[in-house]
Short mmCIF file of C-alpha atoms in Angstrom, two decimals:
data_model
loop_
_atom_site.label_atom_id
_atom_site.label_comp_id
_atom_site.label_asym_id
_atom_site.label_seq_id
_atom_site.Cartn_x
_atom_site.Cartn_y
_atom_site.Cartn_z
CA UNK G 1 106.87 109.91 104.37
CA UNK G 2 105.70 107.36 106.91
CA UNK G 3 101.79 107.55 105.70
CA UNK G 4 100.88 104.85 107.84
CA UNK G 5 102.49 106.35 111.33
CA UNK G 6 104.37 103.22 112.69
CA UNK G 7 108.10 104.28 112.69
CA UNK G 8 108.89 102.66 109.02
CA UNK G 9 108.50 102.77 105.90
CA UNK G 10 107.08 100.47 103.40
CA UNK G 11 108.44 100.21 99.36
CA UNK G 12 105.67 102.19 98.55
CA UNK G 13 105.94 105.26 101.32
CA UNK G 14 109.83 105.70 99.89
CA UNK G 15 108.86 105.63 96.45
CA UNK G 16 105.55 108.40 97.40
CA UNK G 17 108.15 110.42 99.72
CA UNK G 18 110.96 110.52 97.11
CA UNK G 19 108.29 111.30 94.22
CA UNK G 20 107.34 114.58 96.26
CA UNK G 21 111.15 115.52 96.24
CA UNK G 22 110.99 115.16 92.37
CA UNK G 23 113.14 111.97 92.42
CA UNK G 24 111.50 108.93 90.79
CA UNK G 25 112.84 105.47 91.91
CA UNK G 26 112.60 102.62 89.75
CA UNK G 27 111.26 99.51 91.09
CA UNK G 28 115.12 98.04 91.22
CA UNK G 29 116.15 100.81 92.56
CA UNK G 30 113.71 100.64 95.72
CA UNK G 31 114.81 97.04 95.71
CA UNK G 32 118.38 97.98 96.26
CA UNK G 33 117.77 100.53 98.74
CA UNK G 34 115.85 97.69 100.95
CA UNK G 35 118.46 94.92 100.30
CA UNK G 36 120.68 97.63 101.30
CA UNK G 37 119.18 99.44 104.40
CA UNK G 38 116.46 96.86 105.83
CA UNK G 39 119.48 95.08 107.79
CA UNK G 40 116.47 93.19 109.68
CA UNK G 41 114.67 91.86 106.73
CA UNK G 42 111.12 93.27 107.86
CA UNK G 43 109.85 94.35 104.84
CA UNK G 44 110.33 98.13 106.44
CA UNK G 45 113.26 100.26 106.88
CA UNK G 46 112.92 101.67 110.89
CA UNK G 47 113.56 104.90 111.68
CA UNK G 48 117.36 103.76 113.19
CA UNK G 49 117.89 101.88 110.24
CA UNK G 50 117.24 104.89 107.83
CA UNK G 51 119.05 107.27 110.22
CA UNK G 52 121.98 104.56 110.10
CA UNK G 53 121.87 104.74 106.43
CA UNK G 54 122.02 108.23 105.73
CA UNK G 55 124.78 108.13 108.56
CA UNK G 56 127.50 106.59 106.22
CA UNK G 57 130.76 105.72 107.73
CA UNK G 58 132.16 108.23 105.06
CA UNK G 59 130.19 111.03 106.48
CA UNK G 60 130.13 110.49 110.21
CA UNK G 61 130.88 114.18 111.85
CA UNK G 62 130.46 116.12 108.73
CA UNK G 63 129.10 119.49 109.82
CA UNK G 64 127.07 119.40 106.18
CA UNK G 65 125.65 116.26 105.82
CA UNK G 66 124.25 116.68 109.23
CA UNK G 67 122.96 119.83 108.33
CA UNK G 68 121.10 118.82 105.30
CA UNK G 69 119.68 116.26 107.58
CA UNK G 70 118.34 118.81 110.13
CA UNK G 71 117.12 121.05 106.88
CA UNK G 72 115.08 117.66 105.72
CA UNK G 73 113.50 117.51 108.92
CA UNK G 74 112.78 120.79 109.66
CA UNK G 75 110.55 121.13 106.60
CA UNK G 76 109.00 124.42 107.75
CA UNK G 77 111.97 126.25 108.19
CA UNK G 78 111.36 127.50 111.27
CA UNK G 79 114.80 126.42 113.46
CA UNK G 80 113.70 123.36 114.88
CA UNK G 81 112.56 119.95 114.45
CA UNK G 82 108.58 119.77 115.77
CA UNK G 83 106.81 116.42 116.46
CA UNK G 84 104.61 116.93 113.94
CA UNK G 85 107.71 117.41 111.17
CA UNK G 86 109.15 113.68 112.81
CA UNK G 87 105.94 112.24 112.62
CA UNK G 88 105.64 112.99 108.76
CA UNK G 89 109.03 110.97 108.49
CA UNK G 90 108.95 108.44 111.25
CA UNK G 91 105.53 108.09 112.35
CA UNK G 92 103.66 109.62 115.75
CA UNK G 93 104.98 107.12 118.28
CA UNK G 94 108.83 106.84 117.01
CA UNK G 95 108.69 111.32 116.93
CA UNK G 96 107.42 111.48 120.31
CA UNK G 97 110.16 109.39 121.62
CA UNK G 98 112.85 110.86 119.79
CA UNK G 99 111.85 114.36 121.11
CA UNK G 100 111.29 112.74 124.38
CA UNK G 101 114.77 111.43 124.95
CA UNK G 102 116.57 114.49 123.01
CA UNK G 103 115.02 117.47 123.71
CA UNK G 104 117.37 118.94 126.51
CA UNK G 105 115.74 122.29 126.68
CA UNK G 106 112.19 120.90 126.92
CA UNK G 107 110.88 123.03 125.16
CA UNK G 108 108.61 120.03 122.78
CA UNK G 109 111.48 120.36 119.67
CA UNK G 110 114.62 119.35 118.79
CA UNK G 111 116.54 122.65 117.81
CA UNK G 112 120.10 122.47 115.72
CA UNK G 113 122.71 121.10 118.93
CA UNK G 114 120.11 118.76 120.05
CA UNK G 115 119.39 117.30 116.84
CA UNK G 116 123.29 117.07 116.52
CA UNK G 117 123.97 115.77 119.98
CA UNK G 118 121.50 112.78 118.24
CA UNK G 119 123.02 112.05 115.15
CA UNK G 120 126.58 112.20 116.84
CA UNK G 121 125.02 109.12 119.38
CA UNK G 122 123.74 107.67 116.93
CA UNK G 123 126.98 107.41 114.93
CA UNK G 124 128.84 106.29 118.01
CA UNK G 125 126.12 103.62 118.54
CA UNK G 126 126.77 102.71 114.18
CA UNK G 127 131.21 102.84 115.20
CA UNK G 128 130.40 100.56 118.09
CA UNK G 129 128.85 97.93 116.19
CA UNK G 130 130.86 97.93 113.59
CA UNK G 131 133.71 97.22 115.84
CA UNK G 132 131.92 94.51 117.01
CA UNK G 133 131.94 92.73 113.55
#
């Protein structure tokens, strides 16, 4: 999705990434989602701030939702996440990191328990902020 490989995505990228998944977003409708999700007003939802998103409060620690998530990612169905499968979604710079600072087994991908291990610090991160509010 991120065509222009800097870690977010513009109106248009969602819009191109959704229309490849057969789901065609109205105008409004990418509105909303960037009122919604751009919580930094950029003009570009970041890679945390989609991840944060998807990452509901109402499905923190569901088993399913995170494995749809690691299905989405893993678009070649091969087990794990590769750097070139992040850098489709979150751009070349933003992928290397993430497999940089998650893959335990060093091994260049993120395979099912890593990927986990991230989304479940990534929803302690979202809890801890919003007990801050």
């Amino acid at each position: 999705m991120d065509t222009h490989a800097d870690g977010s995505l513009t109106r248009e990228e969602i819009k191109a990434g959704f229309a490849k998944c057969n789901k065609r977003l109205s105008d409004q409708e990418v509105e909303d989602m960037f009122e919604a999700v751009d919580t930094n007003h950029s003009g570009k939802i970041s890679y945390h701030e989609w991840l944060s998103a998807v990452m509901a409060p109402q499905i923190l620690g569901v088993e399913n939702a995170i494995k749809e998530l690691f299905h989405f990612f893993d678009s070649d169905g091969s087990g794990t996440i590769s750097i070139a499968e992040l850098r489709d979604v979150v751009g070349g710079t933003e992928g290397a990191l993430i497999i940089d600072q998650n893959d335990g087994n060093h091994d260049g991908s993120l395979d099912y328990s890593e990927f986990k291990a991230l989304i479940d610090k990534v929803a302690e991160h979202r809890r801890q902020l919003e007990a801050d509010e």
